[in-house]
Amino acid sequence: MEIAIQLTRAPISEPLPPPSGGGAGAWVEFRGIVRGEEDGQAISALEYEAYSPMAEAEMRRILEMLAVDRPCLAARVIHRVGVVPVGEAAIYVGIAGRHRSEAFALLGEFVTRLKQDVPIWKRRAIVVADLVENPTPSPPSDPGKGFPRPKTAHSAAEVLSLLASLCAPLPAERAPLADAAGRVLRETVCAPDDQPPFDRSAVDGFAVRLDDPSTRFRIVDDIRAGDWKPRVLQPGEAARIATGGALPGQNLQVLMRENARVEGAFLTALCRDGERNVRFRGEDARAGQKVVEAGSPLQPGALGLLASIGCVRPLVARLPRALHLATGNEIVSPERSPERGQIRDSNSTLTRAFLSPWGIVPEQRRVAEDAAWVKSALEPLEPALDKVDLLLISGGASVGEHDFTGRLLEELGFTIHVRRTTARPGKPLIVAQRGGALAFGLPGNPLAHFVCLNLYVRAALEAWAGQGAPSMFHTGVTAADLVTGGHAEETFWPAHWRLVNGAVALTPLRWSSSGDQTPLATANALIRVNAGFQRLARGSRVEFVSTERPS
Ligand code: AMP
Ligand code: MG
């Protein structure tokens, strides 16, 4: 399907012609017009914001996914951002299909998914009073009337979009290979010379001339790996050679040891096939050839490759410096036996292990939470905070009497962008920023903590690292029925994914609350379940996030 997507600040012009050719039998269109009312009050405009690369990628991904079951020929999407006055179109979608019914089906489903999933942030309604009657609005006596209500909860897609715009790639630095595991390469590395750099034997055996038809040879040399013994072999001569040994000359073949009978200084070839058994100079990579692309996370194999070509201080993204505070009067070190009413702190271990594949080792502290905590936590934190890129605070992100994270962050001078999400588990989530430092208030409940790390903190790490990940959402098929109970919120359902016959099969895991720990034993995926779904039958195509770091 041909897809064209555009985000624009200009009014959406019309009419838009359908794409030409291609056997399209139908062209269906949708225009989303801004209406004069929002939440029961008169408005004059809506303001939309979007992080274009992400919004466009999301729209494309959804169209491609939907088109698997509803094949169409072309799709055009134009979304307007900025202030869109009442009566004008905020969105235009046109679908070309062979049949009208197919085009309609795709259009309808896409418009539904667009509202749910695409991170275009309707920031505020511009009320009539703001523009006409009251150009410089003063606070109203009843804050519930006449002014737009502040947005209290954000969808997961909105939070992800926000994070992508808050986290610019961190500067690059050179790091020794031993410290580069999991970090993202910021330069494309080329082989400085041919790999392998000389012709080497692929087997243990005997080097003989290719043009020598003999079956009986005199052994004239012994070449071990590491030796450098060039010589011209004569017909009837053979050089014993070990795997990895440098061939003594050109146009040779290595007879495998298994196919030779050795008697003293002579050997008889039991069979001579055409196999050269040589790893030729430059067959793996030519001098100057790209071997690792910028934007790749350095996995063990890539690190070994860099070592093989002598790239011992690759240019990588600077690691974010992370501080993690686990809060709560009830939590004790996992080494201790909890008193009654206490529980072991599991989120500190989870957080450390989550950050480890990125090469990040956080500084960690366990702090009690009480009214004095806010004050006492401030002083020791201040000096450390100036050097911190990522502040993670587990627990206390909710709205209880003893939930202090939001207050603490405000007192530390952070601007709070998100106080709550609409996705579960993980609704109590704070995202705040102070200069280049980003803070997350994470829910203490372990399953919710796991989900928030794997969705939101991961998004920040990917953006900081400059990793060329197109989208954290993948597509797979459920291996069992998933009965959700029809929650009103979008759900990230813990699951285990594995490959079955080359396809991703996702087994949903049983969980009853965000406080559960046992699903975490095997969870390596989060299935994205749209709000309101009652049941997804086995074999359903779903989107999921892998909690294993993609490469
Ligand atoms: P909170 O987010 O502080 O309201 O905590 C929600 C739930 O998570 C409570 O049941 C806490 O006891 C639990 N919790 C908070 N912090 C941790 C932690 N570090 N490890 C395990 N459970 C925790
Ligand atoms: Mg707490």
Coordinates of C-alpha atoms in Angstrom, one line a residue, residues 64-542:
E64 CA 0.4 -1.0 7.7
M65 CA -0.8 -3.2 10.5
L66 CA -4.5 -2.7 9.6
A67 CA -3.8 -3.2 5.9
V68 CA -2.7 -6.8 6.6
D69 CA -6.4 -7.8 7.1
R70 CA -7.9 -5.0 5.0
P71 CA -5.8 -4.7 1.8
C72 CA -6.1 -1.3 0.2
L73 CA -4.1 0.5 -2.5
A74 CA -3.2 3.9 -1.0
A75 CA -3.6 6.0 2.1
R76 CA -3.2 9.7 2.5
V77 CA -3.2 11.4 5.9
I78 CA -2.7 15.1 6.7
H79 CA -2.8 16.2 10.3
R80 CA -2.8 19.8 11.2
V81 CA -0.9 20.9 14.3
G82 CA -0.9 24.3 16.1
V83 CA -4.1 26.3 16.5
V84 CA -7.0 24.9 14.4
P85 CA -10.0 27.3 14.5
V86 CA -13.6 25.9 14.8
G87 CA -15.0 24.8 11.4
E88 CA -11.6 23.9 10.0
A89 CA -10.2 20.4 9.5
A90 CA -7.7 19.1 12.0
I91 CA -7.3 15.8 10.1
Y92 CA -7.9 14.5 6.7
V93 CA -7.7 10.8 5.7
G94 CA -8.2 9.4 2.2
I95 CA -8.1 5.7 1.4
A96 CA -8.0 4.2 -2.1
G97 CA -9.2 0.6 -2.4
R98 CA -10.3 -1.8 -5.1
H99 CA -13.7 -1.9 -3.4
R100 CA -15.6 0.7 -1.5
S101 CA -16.3 -1.7 1.4
E102 CA -12.6 -2.4 1.9
A103 CA -11.6 1.2 1.8
F104 CA -14.3 2.1 4.3
A105 CA -13.3 -0.7 6.7
L106 CA -9.7 0.5 6.7
L107 CA -10.7 4.2 7.1
G108 CA -13.1 3.5 10.0
E109 CA -10.6 1.4 11.9
F110 CA -7.8 3.8 11.3
V111 CA -9.7 6.8 12.6
T112 CA -10.6 4.8 15.7
R113 CA -7.0 3.8 16.3
L114 CA -5.7 7.2 15.5
K115 CA -7.6 8.7 18.4
Q116 CA -6.4 6.0 20.8
D117 CA -2.8 5.5 19.9
V118 CA -1.2 8.3 17.9
P119 CA 0.7 10.8 20.1
I120 CA -0.9 14.0 18.9
W121 CA -1.5 16.0 21.9
K122 CA -4.7 18.1 22.0
R123 CA -3.1 20.6 24.4
R124 CA -6.0 22.9 25.1
A125 CA -9.2 24.2 23.9
I126 CA -9.1 27.9 23.3
V127 CA -12.3 29.1 24.9
V128 CA -14.4 31.8 23.4
A129 CA -14.0 34.0 26.5
D130 CA -10.3 34.0 26.2
L131 CA -10.3 35.5 22.7
V132 CA -13.4 37.7 22.6
E133 CA -14.7 38.9 25.9
N134 CA -11.6 38.6 28.0
P135 CA -8.4 39.0 26.0
T136 CA -6.2 38.8 29.2
P137 CA -8.0 36.3 31.3
S138 CA -7.9 36.7 35.1
P139 CA -8.5 33.6 37.3
P140 CA -12.2 32.9 37.4
S141 CA -14.0 32.7 40.7
D142 CA -15.1 29.2 39.8
P143 CA -12.2 27.4 38.2
G144 CA -14.5 24.7 36.9
K145 CA -16.3 27.1 34.6
G146 CA -15.2 29.2 31.7
F147 CA -11.6 27.9 31.6
P148 CA -10.3 24.7 30.2
R149 CA -9.7 22.1 32.9
P150 CA -6.1 21.1 33.3
K151 CA -5.4 17.8 31.8
T152 CA -4.9 15.3 34.6
A153 CA -4.0 12.0 32.9
H154 CA -2.0 11.3 29.8
S155 CA -2.2 8.3 27.5
A156 CA 0.9 6.1 27.1
A157 CA 1.3 7.4 23.6
E158 CA 1.3 11.0 24.8
V159 CA 3.9 10.3 27.5
L160 CA 6.1 8.5 24.9
S161 CA 5.8 11.4 22.5
L162 CA 6.6 13.9 25.3
L163 CA 9.7 11.9 26.3
A164 CA 10.9 11.8 22.7
S165 CA 10.7 15.5 22.5
L166 CA 12.3 16.1 26.0
C167 CA 15.3 13.8 25.5
A168 CA 17.8 14.9 22.9
P169 CA 20.7 12.5 22.3
L170 CA 23.4 13.0 24.9
P171 CA 26.8 14.0 23.7
A172 CA 29.2 11.4 22.4
E173 CA 32.5 10.3 24.0
R174 CA 35.2 7.7 23.3
A175 CA 35.1 4.8 25.7
P176 CA 37.3 1.7 26.1
L177 CA 35.7 -1.5 24.8
A178 CA 35.4 -2.9 28.3
D179 CA 33.1 0.0 29.2
A180 CA 31.2 0.1 25.9
A181 CA 28.8 -2.9 26.3
G182 CA 25.2 -1.9 25.7
R183 CA 26.1 1.6 24.6
V184 CA 25.1 3.1 21.3
L185 CA 27.7 3.6 18.6
R186 CA 27.7 7.2 17.4
E187 CA 30.0 6.7 14.4
T188 CA 30.0 4.3 11.5
V189 CA 33.0 2.1 11.9
C190 CA 34.8 0.7 8.8
A191 CA 37.4 -2.0 8.5
P192 CA 40.9 -0.4 8.4
D193 CA 42.2 -3.4 6.4
D194 CA 41.1 -6.6 4.7
Q195 CA 39.5 -9.1 7.1
P196 CA 41.0 -11.7 7.4
P197 CA 44.3 -9.9 6.7
F198 CA 45.9 -12.9 5.0
D199 CA 44.8 -16.2 3.5
R200 CA 44.4 -18.7 6.4
S201 CA 43.7 -22.4 6.6
A202 CA 40.1 -23.2 7.6
V203 CA 41.1 -26.7 8.7
D204 CA 43.9 -28.8 10.2
G205 CA 45.6 -30.5 7.2
F206 CA 48.2 -30.2 4.5
A207 CA 48.7 -27.3 2.0
V208 CA 49.4 -28.5 -1.5
R209 CA 49.4 -26.9 -5.0
L210 CA 46.0 -26.7 -6.6
D211 CA 47.5 -27.7 -10.0
D212 CA 49.3 -30.7 -8.5
P213 CA 47.3 -33.9 -9.2
S214 CA 49.5 -36.1 -7.0
T215 CA 48.1 -38.3 -4.3
R216 CA 51.4 -38.9 -2.5
F217 CA 53.3 -36.0 -1.0
R218 CA 56.5 -35.3 0.9
I219 CA 55.8 -33.1 4.0
V220 CA 58.3 -30.2 3.7
D221 CA 57.1 -27.8 6.4
D222 CA 55.0 -27.5 9.5
I223 CA 53.0 -24.2 9.8
R224 CA 51.2 -23.5 13.1
A225 CA 48.7 -20.7 13.7
G226 CA 50.8 -17.5 14.3
D227 CA 53.7 -18.7 12.0
W228 CA 54.6 -16.7 8.9
K229 CA 56.5 -19.0 6.6
P230 CA 56.1 -18.1 2.9
R231 CA 57.6 -20.6 0.4
V232 CA 56.9 -22.0 -3.0
L233 CA 55.6 -25.5 -2.8
Q234 CA 56.7 -27.8 -5.6
P235 CA 54.6 -30.6 -7.1
G236 CA 54.6 -33.5 -4.8
E237 CA 55.3 -31.3 -1.7
A238 CA 52.9 -30.6 1.1
A239 CA 53.1 -28.3 4.2
R240 CA 51.4 -29.4 7.4
I241 CA 49.2 -26.5 8.5
A242 CA 46.9 -25.9 11.5
T243 CA 43.5 -24.2 11.5
G244 CA 44.2 -20.4 11.3
G245 CA 47.7 -20.9 10.0
A246 CA 48.9 -18.5 7.2
L247 CA 49.1 -20.2 3.9
P248 CA 52.7 -20.2 2.6
G249 CA 51.7 -19.0 -0.9
Q250 CA 48.9 -18.5 -3.5
N251 CA 46.9 -21.1 -5.5
L252 CA 47.0 -23.7 -2.8
Q253 CA 44.4 -26.1 -1.4
V254 CA 44.4 -27.6 2.1
L255 CA 43.8 -31.4 2.3
M256 CA 41.9 -32.2 5.4
R257 CA 43.8 -34.2 8.0
E258 CA 40.9 -36.6 8.1
N259 CA 41.4 -37.3 4.4
A260 CA 45.1 -38.1 4.6
R261 CA 47.2 -41.1 5.8
V262 CA 50.6 -40.0 7.2
E263 CA 53.6 -42.3 7.2
G264 CA 56.7 -40.5 8.6
A265 CA 57.5 -37.6 6.3
F266 CA 55.0 -38.7 3.6
L267 CA 51.3 -38.5 3.2
T268 CA 48.8 -40.2 1.0
A269 CA 45.6 -38.3 0.0
L270 CA 42.7 -40.6 0.5
C271 CA 40.4 -38.3 -1.4
R272 CA 41.0 -35.1 -3.3
D273 CA 37.9 -32.9 -3.8
G274 CA 37.8 -29.4 -5.1
E275 CA 37.4 -27.8 -1.6
R276 CA 40.1 -25.1 -1.0
N277 CA 39.5 -25.0 2.8
V278 CA 40.9 -21.5 2.8
R279 CA 39.6 -18.3 4.5
F280 CA 40.7 -15.8 1.9
R281 CA 42.1 -12.4 2.7
G282 CA 39.2 -9.9 2.7
E283 CA 36.4 -12.4 2.4
D284 CA 34.8 -11.2 5.6
A285 CA 35.3 -7.5 4.9
R286 CA 37.3 -5.4 2.5
A287 CA 39.4 -2.5 3.7
G288 CA 37.2 0.5 4.0
Q289 CA 33.9 -1.5 4.2
K290 CA 31.4 -0.4 6.9
V291 CA 31.2 -3.1 9.6
V292 CA 29.1 -1.4 12.4
E293 CA 26.6 1.3 11.6
A294 CA 26.1 4.4 13.8
G295 CA 23.1 4.0 16.0
S296 CA 23.7 0.3 16.8
P297 CA 23.7 -0.8 20.4
L298 CA 27.0 -2.5 21.1
Q299 CA 26.1 -6.1 21.8
P300 CA 28.8 -8.7 22.7
G301 CA 29.3 -9.7 19.1
A302 CA 29.7 -6.2 17.9
L303 CA 32.3 -5.5 20.6
G304 CA 34.3 -8.6 19.6
L305 CA 34.2 -7.3 16.0
L306 CA 35.4 -3.9 17.0
A307 CA 38.3 -5.6 18.9
S308 CA 39.2 -7.6 15.9
I309 CA 39.8 -4.5 13.8
G310 CA 41.6 -2.6 16.6
C311 CA 38.7 -0.1 17.2
V312 CA 39.4 -0.1 20.9
R313 CA 37.9 3.3 21.8
P314 CA 34.7 3.6 19.9
L315 CA 32.7 6.8 19.9
V316 CA 29.6 6.1 21.9
A317 CA 26.8 8.0 23.5
R318 CA 27.6 9.3 27.0
L319 CA 25.8 7.3 29.6
P320 CA 23.1 9.0 31.5
R321 CA 24.1 9.3 35.2
A322 CA 21.3 7.8 37.2
L323 CA 20.2 8.2 40.8
H324 CA 17.5 5.8 42.1
L325 CA 15.6 6.4 45.4
A326 CA 13.4 3.7 46.7
T327 CA 10.9 5.3 49.1
G328 CA 8.6 3.9 51.7
N329 CA 8.6 3.3 55.5
E330 CA 7.7 -0.3 54.9
I331 CA 10.6 -1.4 52.7
V332 CA 13.7 -3.1 54.0
S333 CA 16.8 -4.4 52.3
P334 CA 16.1 -7.9 50.7
E335 CA 18.9 -9.3 53.0
R336 CA 16.9 -8.5 56.1
S337 CA 13.9 -10.4 57.5
P338 CA 11.0 -7.9 57.4
E339 CA 9.2 -7.1 60.7
R340 CA 5.5 -7.4 60.7
G341 CA 4.1 -4.7 58.3
Q342 CA 7.3 -4.5 56.4
I343 CA 8.2 -5.9 53.0
R344 CA 11.5 -6.4 51.2
D345 CA 12.5 -3.7 48.7
S346 CA 12.4 -5.5 45.3
N347 CA 12.2 -2.4 43.1
S348 CA 15.8 -1.4 43.7
T349 CA 17.0 -4.8 42.4
L350 CA 14.6 -4.6 39.5
T351 CA 15.7 -1.1 38.5
R352 CA 19.4 -2.0 38.7
A353 CA 18.9 -5.0 36.5
F354 CA 16.8 -3.1 34.1
L355 CA 19.5 -0.4 33.6
S356 CA 22.3 -2.9 33.4
P357 CA 22.0 -3.9 29.7
W358 CA 22.3 -0.2 28.9
G359 CA 25.6 0.0 30.7
I360 CA 24.1 2.2 33.4
V361 CA 24.9 1.6 37.0
P362 CA 22.7 3.8 39.2
E363 CA 23.6 5.2 42.5
Q364 CA 20.8 3.8 44.8
R365 CA 19.4 4.9 48.1
R366 CA 16.6 3.6 50.2
V367 CA 14.7 6.4 52.0
A368 CA 11.8 6.5 54.4
E369 CA 8.9 8.6 53.5
D370 CA 7.3 10.8 56.1
A371 CA 6.4 14.5 56.4
A372 CA 10.0 15.3 57.3
W373 CA 11.4 13.3 54.4
V374 CA 10.7 16.0 51.8
K375 CA 12.8 18.4 53.8
S376 CA 15.5 16.1 54.8
A377 CA 15.8 14.5 51.4
L378 CA 16.4 17.9 49.8
E379 CA 19.8 18.8 51.2
P380 CA 21.8 15.7 50.5
L381 CA 20.2 15.4 47.1
E382 CA 21.0 18.9 45.8
P383 CA 24.7 18.5 45.1
A384 CA 24.2 15.1 43.5
L385 CA 21.3 16.3 41.4
D386 CA 23.3 18.7 39.4
K387 CA 25.3 15.8 38.0
V388 CA 22.3 13.6 37.4
D389 CA 20.5 13.0 34.1
L390 CA 18.0 10.5 35.3
L391 CA 16.3 10.6 38.7
L392 CA 14.1 7.6 39.4
I393 CA 12.0 7.7 42.5
S394 CA 10.1 4.5 43.3
G395 CA 6.9 4.8 45.4
G396 CA 5.1 7.8 46.6
A397 CA 4.0 8.9 43.1
S398 CA 0.3 8.5 43.9
V399 CA -2.2 10.8 45.6
G400 CA -2.1 9.4 49.2
E401 CA -1.3 11.5 52.3
H402 CA 2.2 10.1 52.4
D403 CA 3.0 10.3 48.7
F404 CA 5.6 13.0 48.5
T405 CA 7.4 12.5 45.1
G406 CA 5.5 15.2 43.3
R407 CA 6.0 17.7 46.1
L408 CA 9.7 16.8 46.4
L409 CA 10.3 17.3 42.7
E410 CA 8.5 20.6 42.7
E411 CA 10.6 21.8 45.7
L412 CA 13.7 20.7 43.8
G413 CA 12.7 23.0 41.0
F414 CA 11.4 20.4 38.5
T415 CA 8.6 21.2 36.2
I416 CA 6.0 18.4 36.3
H417 CA 4.8 17.4 32.8
V418 CA 2.8 14.3 33.7
R419 CA 1.1 13.4 37.0
R420 CA -0.8 10.4 36.0
T421 CA -1.4 8.1 33.0
T422 CA -4.5 6.5 31.6
A423 CA -2.7 3.2 31.0
R424 CA -2.6 0.4 33.5
P425 CA -0.8 -1.0 35.4
G426 CA 1.2 2.2 36.0
K427 CA -1.3 5.0 36.3
P428 CA 0.5 6.8 39.1
L429 CA 3.5 8.1 37.0
I430 CA 5.2 11.4 37.4
V431 CA 7.4 12.8 34.6
A432 CA 9.3 16.0 35.5
Q433 CA 12.2 18.0 34.1
R434 CA 14.8 20.4 35.4
G435 CA 17.2 21.6 32.7
G436 CA 18.8 18.5 31.2
A437 CA 17.7 16.3 34.1
L438 CA 14.6 14.1 33.8
A439 CA 12.8 12.6 36.8
F440 CA 10.3 9.8 37.0
G441 CA 8.1 9.2 39.9
L442 CA 7.4 5.5 39.5
P443 CA 4.6 3.6 41.2
G444 CA 5.9 1.4 44.0
N445 CA 3.7 -1.6 43.0
P446 CA 6.2 -4.0 41.4
L447 CA 4.3 -4.9 38.3
A448 CA 3.4 -1.3 37.6
H449 CA 7.1 -0.4 38.3
F450 CA 8.2 -3.0 35.7
V451 CA 5.7 -1.6 33.1
C452 CA 6.8 2.0 33.6
L453 CA 10.5 1.2 33.4
N454 CA 9.9 -0.8 30.2
L455 CA 7.7 1.8 28.5
Y456 CA 8.7 5.2 29.7
V457 CA 12.2 5.0 31.1
R458 CA 13.2 2.9 28.1
A459 CA 11.9 5.6 25.8
A460 CA 14.1 8.2 27.5
L461 CA 17.1 5.9 27.4
E462 CA 16.6 5.2 23.7
A463 CA 16.2 8.9 22.8
W464 CA 19.3 9.9 24.9
A465 CA 21.4 7.1 23.3
G466 CA 20.4 8.2 19.8
Q467 CA 19.5 4.6 19.1
G468 CA 17.9 4.2 15.6
A469 CA 14.9 2.3 17.0
P470 CA 11.9 2.9 14.6
S471 CA 9.3 2.0 17.2
M472 CA 9.2 0.1 20.5
F473 CA 6.0 -1.6 19.4
H474 CA 6.2 -4.9 17.5
T475 CA 3.5 -7.2 16.2
G476 CA 2.8 -10.8 17.3
V477 CA 0.1 -13.4 17.7
T478 CA -1.5 -14.5 21.0
A479 CA -0.8 -18.1 21.9
A480 CA -3.8 -18.3 24.3
D481 CA -7.0 -16.5 25.0
L482 CA -6.6 -13.2 26.8
V483 CA -9.6 -12.3 29.0
T484 CA -9.2 -8.7 30.1
G485 CA -12.6 -8.1 31.8
G486 CA -13.1 -5.0 29.6
H487 CA -11.2 -2.4 31.5
A488 CA -11.9 1.2 30.5
E489 CA -8.2 1.9 30.3
E490 CA -5.5 0.8 27.9
T491 CA -3.7 -2.1 29.4
F492 CA -0.1 -3.3 29.1
W493 CA -0.6 -7.0 29.8
P494 CA 2.5 -9.0 31.0
A495 CA 3.3 -11.8 28.6
H496 CA 6.0 -14.2 27.5
W497 CA 7.1 -14.1 23.9
R498 CA 9.0 -16.6 22.0
L499 CA 9.4 -17.6 18.4
V500 CA 7.3 -20.5 17.1
N501 CA 8.1 -21.5 13.5
G502 CA 9.6 -18.1 13.0
A503 CA 6.6 -16.1 14.2
V504 CA 6.2 -14.3 17.5
A505 CA 3.9 -16.2 19.8
L506 CA 2.8 -14.3 23.0
T507 CA 1.5 -16.2 26.0
P508 CA -0.4 -13.8 28.3
L509 CA 0.5 -14.2 32.0
R510 CA -1.9 -14.4 34.8
W511 CA -2.0 -11.3 37.0
S512 CA -4.5 -9.9 39.4
S513 CA -3.1 -6.6 40.5
S514 CA -0.2 -4.2 39.9
G515 CA 1.2 -5.4 43.2
D516 CA 1.9 -8.9 41.8
Q517 CA 5.4 -10.2 41.6
T518 CA 5.0 -13.7 40.2
P519 CA 4.2 -12.7 36.5
L520 CA 7.7 -11.1 36.6
A521 CA 9.3 -14.5 36.8
T522 CA 8.9 -15.0 33.0
A523 CA 7.5 -11.7 31.7
N524 CA 9.5 -10.5 28.6
A525 CA 6.7 -8.7 26.8
L526 CA 3.8 -6.3 27.4
I527 CA 0.8 -6.8 25.2
R528 CA -0.9 -3.5 24.3
V529 CA -4.6 -4.1 24.9
N530 CA -6.9 -1.3 23.8
A531 CA -9.3 0.2 26.2
G532 CA -12.6 -1.7 26.5
F533 CA -11.5 -5.0 25.1
Q534 CA -13.2 -7.9 26.9
R535 CA -11.4 -10.8 25.3
L536 CA -8.8 -11.4 22.7
A537 CA -9.1 -14.8 21.2
R538 CA -6.1 -17.0 20.8
G539 CA -4.4 -16.2 17.4
S540 CA -5.2 -12.5 17.6
R541 CA -2.7 -10.2 16.1
V542 CA -1.6 -7.8 18.8

